[in-house]
mmCIF file of C-alpha atoms in Angstrom:
data_model
loop_
_atom_site.group_PDB
_atom_site.id
_atom_site.type_symbol
_atom_site.label_atom_id
_atom_site.label_comp_id
_atom_site.label_asym_id
_atom_site.label_seq_id
_atom_site.Cartn_x
_atom_site.Cartn_y
_atom_site.Cartn_z
ATOM 1 C CA ASP A 1 89.860 73.835 110.682
ATOM 2 C CA ALA A 2 90.155 77.104 108.900
ATOM 3 C CA GLY A 3 90.824 75.406 105.534
ATOM 4 C CA VAL A 4 93.516 76.543 103.149
ATOM 5 C CA ILE A 5 94.579 80.027 103.790
ATOM 6 C CA GLN A 6 95.793 82.264 101.087
ATOM 7 C CA SER A 7 97.044 85.905 101.257
ATOM 8 C CA PRO A 8 96.495 88.387 100.014
ATOM 9 C CA ARG A 9 93.122 87.975 98.557
ATOM 10 C CA HIS A 10 93.643 90.753 95.982
ATOM 11 C CA GLU A 11 96.886 92.119 94.666
ATOM 12 C CA VAL A 12 97.246 94.943 92.187
ATOM 13 C CA THR A 13 100.879 95.860 91.077
ATOM 14 C CA GLU A 14 102.680 97.430 88.303
ATOM 15 C CA MET A 15 104.599 95.631 85.576
ATOM 16 C CA GLY A 16 108.161 94.864 86.748
ATOM 17 C CA GLN A 17 107.250 94.672 90.452
ATOM 18 C CA GLU A 18 107.963 91.525 92.521
ATOM 19 C CA VAL A 19 104.832 89.770 93.722
ATOM 20 C CA THR A 20 104.700 87.150 96.501
ATOM 21 C CA LEU A 21 101.665 85.009 97.080
ATOM 22 C CA ARG A 22 101.242 83.070 100.252
ATOM 23 C CA CYS A 23 99.556 79.880 101.317
ATOM 24 C CA LYS A 24 98.954 77.960 104.501
ATOM 25 C CA PRO A 25 97.747 74.404 103.749
ATOM 26 C CA ILE A 26 95.526 72.388 106.120
ATOM 27 C CA SER A 27 97.435 70.865 108.942
ATOM 28 C CA GLY A 28 98.486 67.291 108.323
ATOM 29 C CA HIS A 29 98.105 67.501 104.454
ATOM 30 C CA ASP A 30 101.264 66.195 102.800
ATOM 31 C CA TYR A 31 100.661 67.640 99.348
ATOM 32 C CA LEU A 32 100.427 71.246 98.300
ATOM 33 C CA PHE A 33 99.421 72.464 94.846
ATOM 34 C CA TRP A 34 99.631 75.862 93.124
ATOM 35 C CA TYR A 35 97.189 76.544 90.207
ATOM 36 C CA ARG A 36 96.554 79.493 87.979
ATOM 37 C CA GLN A 37 93.187 80.226 86.542
ATOM 38 C CA THR A 38 92.515 82.457 83.498
ATOM 39 C CA MET A 39 89.619 82.803 81.113
ATOM 40 C CA MET A 40 91.940 81.873 78.207
ATOM 41 C CA ARG A 41 93.729 78.911 79.668
ATOM 42 C CA GLY A 42 91.390 77.675 82.351
ATOM 43 C CA LEU A 43 92.888 76.016 85.460
ATOM 44 C CA GLU A 44 96.580 75.100 85.089
ATOM 45 C CA LEU A 45 98.773 73.283 87.587
ATOM 46 C CA LEU A 46 101.929 75.152 88.065
ATOM 47 C CA ILE A 47 103.720 73.067 90.648
ATOM 48 C CA TYR A 48 103.076 70.763 93.546
ATOM 49 C CA PHE A 49 105.050 69.669 96.716
ATOM 50 C CA ASN A 50 105.067 66.401 98.624
ATOM 51 C CA ASN A 51 106.351 66.748 102.302
ATOM 52 C CA ASN A 52 107.804 70.289 101.342
ATOM 53 C CA VAL A 53 109.729 68.804 98.388
ATOM 54 C CA PRO A 54 108.812 70.153 94.887
ATOM 55 C CA ILE A 55 107.800 67.132 92.773
ATOM 56 C CA ASP A 56 106.695 68.475 89.532
ATOM 57 C CA ASP A 57 107.320 72.052 88.379
ATOM 58 C CA SER A 58 106.663 71.497 84.628
ATOM 59 C CA GLY A 59 103.672 73.788 84.755
ATOM 60 C CA MET A 60 105.723 76.796 85.793
ATOM 61 C CA PRO A 61 105.534 79.228 82.942
ATOM 62 C CA GLU A 62 108.893 80.541 82.983
ATOM 63 C CA ASP A 63 111.934 81.544 85.087
ATOM 64 C CA ARG A 64 110.172 84.561 86.517
ATOM 65 C CA PHE A 65 108.011 82.211 88.489
ATOM 66 C CA SER A 66 109.462 80.440 91.571
ATOM 67 C CA ALA A 67 107.796 78.495 94.431
ATOM 68 C CA LYS A 68 109.141 77.468 97.944
ATOM 69 C CA MET A 69 107.860 75.463 100.739
ATOM 70 C CA PRO A 70 110.253 76.100 103.694
ATOM 71 C CA ASN A 71 108.066 74.049 106.073
ATOM 72 C CA ALA A 72 104.871 72.043 106.175
ATOM 73 C CA SER A 73 102.664 75.028 107.116
ATOM 74 C CA PHE A 74 103.681 77.665 104.518
ATOM 75 C CA SER A 75 104.417 77.990 100.919
ATOM 76 C CA THR A 76 105.141 80.885 98.647
ATOM 77 C CA LEU A 77 104.773 81.585 94.948
ATOM 78 C CA LYS A 78 106.868 84.442 93.639
ATOM 79 C CA ILE A 79 106.779 86.330 90.385
ATOM 80 C CA GLN A 80 109.678 88.599 89.470
ATOM 81 C CA PRO A 81 109.428 90.574 87.505
ATOM 82 C CA SER A 82 105.720 90.524 87.068
ATOM 83 C CA GLU A 83 104.069 91.205 83.648
ATOM 84 C CA PRO A 84 100.520 92.033 82.717
ATOM 85 C CA ARG A 85 99.954 88.577 81.155
ATOM 86 C CA ASP A 86 100.472 87.223 84.756
ATOM 87 C CA SER A 87 97.154 88.728 85.627
ATOM 88 C CA ALA A 88 94.981 85.690 86.966
ATOM 89 C CA VAL A 89 93.539 84.045 90.047
ATOM 90 C CA TYR A 90 96.212 81.881 91.685
ATOM 91 C CA PHE A 91 94.990 79.057 93.870
ATOM 92 C CA CYS A 92 96.674 76.990 96.555
ATOM 93 C CA ALA A 93 95.270 73.494 97.246
ATOM 94 C CA SER A 94 96.262 70.773 99.701
ATOM 95 C CA SER A 95 95.470 67.150 100.168
ATOM 96 C CA VAL A 96 96.260 64.260 102.572
ATOM 97 C CA GLY A 97 98.151 62.026 100.169
ATOM 98 C CA GLN A 98 95.761 59.395 98.929
ATOM 99 C CA VAL A 99 95.137 59.205 95.229
ATOM 100 C CA SER A 100 91.393 59.388 95.646
ATOM 101 C CA ASP A 101 91.584 62.183 98.111
ATOM 102 C CA GLU A 102 89.996 65.450 97.744
ATOM 103 C CA GLN A 103 92.127 68.533 97.046
ATOM 104 C CA PHE A 104 91.073 71.370 99.268
ATOM 105 C CA PHE A 105 91.293 74.712 97.686
ATOM 106 C CA GLY A 106 91.907 78.090 99.097
ATOM 107 C CA PRO A 107 89.886 81.029 98.079
ATOM 108 C CA GLY A 108 92.492 82.265 95.620
ATOM 109 C CA THR A 109 94.564 85.449 95.138
ATOM 110 C CA ARG A 110 93.393 87.659 92.387
ATOM 111 C CA LEU A 111 96.414 89.255 90.808
ATOM 112 C CA THR A 112 96.198 92.214 88.655
ATOM 113 C CA VAL A 113 99.351 93.456 86.921
ATOM 114 C CA LEU A 114 99.058 96.908 85.343
ATOM 115 C CA GLY B 1 95.223 66.290 72.317
ATOM 116 C CA GLU B 2 96.219 67.361 75.804
ATOM 117 C CA ASP B 3 93.055 69.091 76.832
ATOM 118 C CA VAL B 4 90.091 67.850 78.934
ATOM 119 C CA GLU B 5 87.282 69.354 76.972
ATOM 120 C CA GLN B 6 83.836 70.509 78.323
ATOM 121 C CA SER B 7 81.161 72.690 76.841
ATOM 122 C CA LEU B 8 81.373 76.114 78.017
ATOM 123 C CA PHE B 9 77.793 76.977 79.050
ATOM 124 C CA LEU B 10 74.645 75.153 80.110
ATOM 125 C CA SER B 11 71.252 76.750 80.999
ATOM 126 C CA VAL B 12 68.534 74.902 82.649
ATOM 127 C CA ARG B 13 65.217 75.554 84.328
ATOM 128 C CA GLU B 14 64.867 75.055 88.052
ATOM 129 C CA GLY B 15 63.562 71.420 88.807
ATOM 130 C CA ASP B 16 64.934 70.149 85.478
ATOM 131 C CA SER B 17 68.091 67.740 85.190
ATOM 132 C CA SER B 18 71.329 69.089 84.119
ATOM 133 C CA VAL B 19 73.896 67.021 82.247
ATOM 134 C CA ILE B 20 77.293 68.250 82.002
ATOM 135 C CA ASN B 21 79.723 66.430 79.713
ATOM 136 C CA CYS B 22 83.482 65.939 79.646
ATOM 137 C CA THR B 23 85.941 64.413 77.269
ATOM 138 C CA TYR B 24 89.317 63.507 78.729
ATOM 139 C CA THR B 25 92.482 62.142 77.097
ATOM 140 C CA ASP B 26 94.431 59.706 79.193
ATOM 141 C CA SER B 27 93.080 56.240 79.106
ATOM 142 C CA SER B 28 95.104 55.189 81.994
ATOM 143 C CA SER B 29 93.621 57.815 84.479
ATOM 144 C CA THR B 30 92.744 55.921 87.601
ATOM 145 C CA TYR B 31 90.360 58.463 89.058
ATOM 146 C CA LEU B 32 88.104 61.053 87.440
ATOM 147 C CA TYR B 33 86.639 63.948 89.348
ATOM 148 C CA TRP B 34 84.017 66.523 89.301
ATOM 149 C CA TYR B 35 84.629 69.917 91.098
ATOM 150 C CA LYS B 36 82.322 72.773 91.731
ATOM 151 C CA GLN B 37 83.359 76.366 91.736
ATOM 152 C CA GLU B 38 81.082 79.072 93.061
ATOM 153 C CA PRO B 39 81.668 82.787 92.388
ATOM 154 C CA GLY B 40 84.833 84.120 94.113
ATOM 155 C CA ALA B 41 85.600 80.852 95.625
ATOM 156 C CA GLY B 42 88.050 77.930 95.148
ATOM 157 C CA LEU B 43 87.083 74.591 93.779
ATOM 158 C CA GLN B 44 85.237 72.061 95.776
ATOM 159 C CA LEU B 45 85.152 68.297 95.207
ATOM 160 C CA LEU B 46 81.734 67.077 94.354
ATOM 161 C CA THR B 47 82.290 63.497 93.505
ATOM 162 C CA TYR B 48 84.851 61.166 91.883
ATOM 163 C CA ILE B 49 84.727 57.813 90.169
ATOM 164 C CA PHE B 50 87.198 55.090 89.970
ATOM 165 C CA SER B 51 88.142 54.029 86.419
ATOM 166 C CA ASN B 52 86.770 50.484 86.743
ATOM 167 C CA MET B 53 83.192 51.753 87.445
ATOM 168 C CA ASP B 54 80.670 52.733 84.875
ATOM 169 C CA MET B 55 78.305 54.638 87.166
ATOM 170 C CA LYS B 56 78.229 56.199 90.585
ATOM 171 C CA GLN B 57 75.341 57.793 92.273
ATOM 172 C CA ASP B 58 75.409 60.249 95.117
ATOM 173 C CA GLN B 59 72.099 61.757 96.197
ATOM 174 C CA ARG B 60 71.142 64.143 93.296
ATOM 175 C CA LEU B 61 74.330 63.460 91.440
ATOM 176 C CA THR B 62 74.987 60.631 88.921
ATOM 177 C CA VAL B 63 78.385 60.155 87.187
ATOM 178 C CA LEU B 64 78.590 58.069 84.125
ATOM 179 C CA LEU B 65 81.922 56.897 82.740
ATOM 180 C CA ASN B 66 82.468 55.583 79.209
ATOM 181 C CA LYS B 67 86.195 54.498 79.114
ATOM 182 C CA LYS B 68 85.952 53.423 75.408
ATOM 183 C CA ASP B 69 84.983 56.976 74.405
ATOM 184 C CA LYS B 70 86.935 58.585 77.386
ATOM 185 C CA HIS B 71 83.721 60.458 78.108
ATOM 186 C CA LEU B 72 82.482 61.432 81.571
ATOM 187 C CA SER B 73 79.337 63.043 82.520
ATOM 188 C CA LEU B 74 77.622 64.484 85.540
ATOM 189 C CA ARG B 75 73.960 64.619 85.868
ATOM 190 C CA ILE B 76 72.174 66.816 88.545
ATOM 191 C CA ALA B 77 68.769 65.804 89.255
ATOM 192 C CA ASP B 78 66.036 68.455 90.342
ATOM 193 C CA THR B 79 68.379 71.344 89.535
ATOM 194 C CA GLN B 80 68.224 74.144 92.133
ATOM 195 C CA THR B 81 69.262 77.813 91.781
ATOM 196 C CA GLY B 82 71.942 76.983 94.317
ATOM 197 C CA ASP B 83 73.607 74.645 91.648
ATOM 198 C CA SER B 84 74.515 77.625 89.588
ATOM 199 C CA ALA B 85 78.292 77.538 89.311
ATOM 200 C CA ILE B 86 81.216 76.386 87.273
ATOM 201 C CA TYR B 87 81.642 72.595 87.015
ATOM 202 C CA PHE B 88 85.173 71.160 86.271
ATOM 203 C CA CYS B 89 86.010 67.624 85.430
ATOM 204 C CA ALA B 90 89.495 66.547 86.118
ATOM 205 C CA GLU B 91 91.689 63.490 85.385
ATOM 206 C CA MET B 92 94.841 62.451 87.159
ATOM 207 C CA ARG B 93 97.782 61.687 84.996
ATOM 208 C CA GLY B 94 100.646 59.912 86.479
ATOM 209 C CA THR B 95 100.988 60.530 90.241
ATOM 210 C CA TYR B 96 99.020 63.541 91.528
ATOM 211 C CA LYS B 97 99.175 65.553 88.331
ATOM 212 C CA TYR B 98 95.571 66.713 88.022
ATOM 213 C CA ILE B 99 94.480 68.103 84.656
ATOM 214 C CA PHE B 100 91.315 70.096 84.855
ATOM 215 C CA GLY B 101 88.801 70.663 82.129
ATOM 216 C CA THR B 102 87.922 74.045 80.801
ATOM 217 C CA GLY B 103 84.851 74.300 83.078
ATOM 218 C CA THR B 104 81.179 74.463 82.290
ATOM 219 C CA ARG B 105 79.147 77.305 83.645
ATOM 220 C CA LEU B 106 75.703 76.201 84.665
ATOM 221 C CA LYS B 107 72.950 78.768 85.017
ATOM 222 C CA VAL B 108 69.725 77.672 86.566
ATOM 223 C CA LEU B 109 66.753 79.814 85.731
ATOM 224 C CA ALA B 110 63.991 80.172 88.367
#
């Protein structure tokens, strides 16, 4: 298995532009998580899905952020419009669905908003 | 408070033991985890401990849990240069809401 796949690996954009981050979870995993990592705030859970349904989006910073999971093998995190303070590494993770199970993280997308 | 806290940095010599500490907040957390992040990569699960356990050993790793003080520690025996990374503890609040600590950057000196 290729593991969790994220694209792009790096994204540089200008303030005000729309940014779309993509994630392909491991096949058979029922849970998908989006995290944001910054030096100041550490690793924050933004939203997670169970069987393609958003369960908890309380970590999404504001209305500029949205996430979708149209099917079991694909999810997007969109920022519109982007701001410099959105610069961070965004991780996608997936897991099978047992409480003790490991979350498998993707390599992350490093976003820089100028 | 809301935060899971860890010291930011730890430096040890190769061959020594490393102890990374974590203070969590939710006494009802069922599982507590240790993850490792190498440069430019995502997090990888090292080990976890169920809340009714005091200790768990897995090869060079020993996890100690003090529920009364909400304190979790990770001991790495015979630390190697390949252990240099950022280590995160995490607790689960509710169902599947993982809260990660601030991370401890471990540097192993040859």
